[in-house]
Coordinates of C-alpha atoms in Angstrom, one line a residue:
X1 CA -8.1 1.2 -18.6
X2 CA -6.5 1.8 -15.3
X3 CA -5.0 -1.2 -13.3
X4 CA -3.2 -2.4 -10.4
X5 CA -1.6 -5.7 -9.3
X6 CA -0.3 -6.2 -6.5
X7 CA 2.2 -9.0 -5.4
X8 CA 4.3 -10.2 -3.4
X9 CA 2.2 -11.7 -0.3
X10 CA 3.1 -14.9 1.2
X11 CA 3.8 -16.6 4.6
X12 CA 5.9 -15.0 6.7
X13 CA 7.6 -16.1 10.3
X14 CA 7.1 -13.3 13.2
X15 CA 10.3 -10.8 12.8
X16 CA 10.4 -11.5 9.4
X17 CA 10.3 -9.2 6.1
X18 CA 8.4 -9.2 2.8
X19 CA 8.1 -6.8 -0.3
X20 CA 5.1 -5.8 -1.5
X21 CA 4.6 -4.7 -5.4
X22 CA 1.6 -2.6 -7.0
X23 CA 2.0 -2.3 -10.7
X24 CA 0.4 0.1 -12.8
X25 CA -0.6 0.3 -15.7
X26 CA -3.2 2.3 -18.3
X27 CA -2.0 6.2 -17.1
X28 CA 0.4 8.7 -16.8
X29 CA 2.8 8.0 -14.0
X30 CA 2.3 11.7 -13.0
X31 CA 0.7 13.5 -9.8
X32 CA -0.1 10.6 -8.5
X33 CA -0.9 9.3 -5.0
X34 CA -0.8 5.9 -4.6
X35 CA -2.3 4.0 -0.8
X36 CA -1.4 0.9 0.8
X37 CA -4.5 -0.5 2.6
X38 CA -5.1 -3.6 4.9
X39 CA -8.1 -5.7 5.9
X40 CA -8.2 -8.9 8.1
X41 CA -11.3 -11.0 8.6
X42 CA -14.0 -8.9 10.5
X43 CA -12.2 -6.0 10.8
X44 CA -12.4 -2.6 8.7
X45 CA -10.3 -1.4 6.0
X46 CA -7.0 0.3 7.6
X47 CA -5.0 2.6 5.9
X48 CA -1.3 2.0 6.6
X49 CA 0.5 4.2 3.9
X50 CA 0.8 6.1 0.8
X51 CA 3.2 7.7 -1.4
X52 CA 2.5 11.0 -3.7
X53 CA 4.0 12.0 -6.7
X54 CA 6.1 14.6 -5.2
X55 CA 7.7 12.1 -2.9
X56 CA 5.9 12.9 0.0
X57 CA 5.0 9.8 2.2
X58 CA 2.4 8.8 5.2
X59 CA 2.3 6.1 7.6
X60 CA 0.2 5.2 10.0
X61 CA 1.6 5.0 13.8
X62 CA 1.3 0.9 13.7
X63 CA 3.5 0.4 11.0
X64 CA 6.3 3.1 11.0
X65 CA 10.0 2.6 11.8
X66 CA 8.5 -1.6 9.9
X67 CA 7.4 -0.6 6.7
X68 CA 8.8 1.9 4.1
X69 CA 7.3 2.9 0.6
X70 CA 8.5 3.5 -2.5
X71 CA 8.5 3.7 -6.2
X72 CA 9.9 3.1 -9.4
X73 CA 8.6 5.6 -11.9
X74 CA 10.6 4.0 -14.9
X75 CA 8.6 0.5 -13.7
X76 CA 5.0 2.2 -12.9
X77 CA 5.7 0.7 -9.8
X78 CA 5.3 1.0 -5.7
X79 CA 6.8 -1.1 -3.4
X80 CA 6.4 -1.6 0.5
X81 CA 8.7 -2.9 2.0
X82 CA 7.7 -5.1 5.6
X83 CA 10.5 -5.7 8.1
X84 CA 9.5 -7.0 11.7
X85 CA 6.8 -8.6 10.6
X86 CA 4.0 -9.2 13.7
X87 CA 0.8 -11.9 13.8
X88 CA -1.3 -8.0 13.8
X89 CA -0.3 -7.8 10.7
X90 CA -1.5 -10.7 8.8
X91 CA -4.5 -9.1 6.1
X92 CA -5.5 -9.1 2.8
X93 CA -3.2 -5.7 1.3
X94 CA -4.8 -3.6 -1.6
X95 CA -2.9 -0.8 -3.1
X96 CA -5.1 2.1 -4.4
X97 CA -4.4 4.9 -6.9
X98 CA -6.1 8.4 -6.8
X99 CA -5.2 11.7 -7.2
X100 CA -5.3 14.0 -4.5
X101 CA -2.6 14.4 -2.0
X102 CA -1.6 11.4 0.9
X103 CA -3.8 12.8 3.3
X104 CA -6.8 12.4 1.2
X105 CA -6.1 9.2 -0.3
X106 CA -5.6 7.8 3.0
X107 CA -9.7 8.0 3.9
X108 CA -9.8 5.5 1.1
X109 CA -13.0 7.9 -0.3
X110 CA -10.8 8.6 -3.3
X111 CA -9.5 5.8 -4.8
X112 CA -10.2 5.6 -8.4
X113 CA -9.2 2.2 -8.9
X114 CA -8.2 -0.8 -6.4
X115 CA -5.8 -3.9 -7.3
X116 CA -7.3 -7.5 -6.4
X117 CA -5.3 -7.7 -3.0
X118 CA -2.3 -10.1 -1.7
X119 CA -3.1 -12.3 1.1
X120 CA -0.4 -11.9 3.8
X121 CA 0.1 -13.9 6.6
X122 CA 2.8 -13.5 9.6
X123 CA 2.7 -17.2 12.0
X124 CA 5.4 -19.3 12.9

């Protein structure tokens, strides 16, 4: 059985940083896309980045030169790093593992499987 966890959410002042973790577990590490999603209360499910397999990466114009993915094949494991943390960005984040390439995964139509979210929150 396929599964994600993420971790890593918390409180956070403005300008500050966090790390996000989305474990895998259940399949082959291999040809892979794995998405970073966002949703805050009464707003829709944003896309903000993904990572593929063959190390190609995507993120969305509100979050780049902040946030950088990566992963850990040896740990099943992708990471997003948050620097410069703004209010905007306070959301529940879900990673989400399909496989297709970045700019598929990033409609969120393909997901196979979704991890149970981190609630982030940026606020002095």
């Amino acid at each position: 059985e396929v599964q994600l966890v993420e971790s890593g959410g918390g409180l956070v002042q403005p300008g500050g940083s966090l790390k996000l973790s989305c474990a895998a577990s259940g399949f082959t590490f291999d040809d892979y896309a794995i998405g970073w999603f966002r949703q805050a209360p009464g707003k829709e499910r944003e896309a903000i980045s993904c990572i593929h397999s063959d190390n190609s990466t995507y993120y969305t114009d509100s979050v780049k030169g902040r946030f950088t993915i990566s992963s850990d094949d040896a740990k099943k494991t992708v990471y997003l790093q948050m620097n410069s943390l703004k209010p905007e960005d306070t959301a529940v984040y879900y990673c989400g593992a399909d496989y297709v390439f970045c700019e598929l995964t990033m409609t969120g139509r393909y997901v196979e499987v979704w991890g149970q979210g981190t609630l982030v929150t940026v606020s002095s």
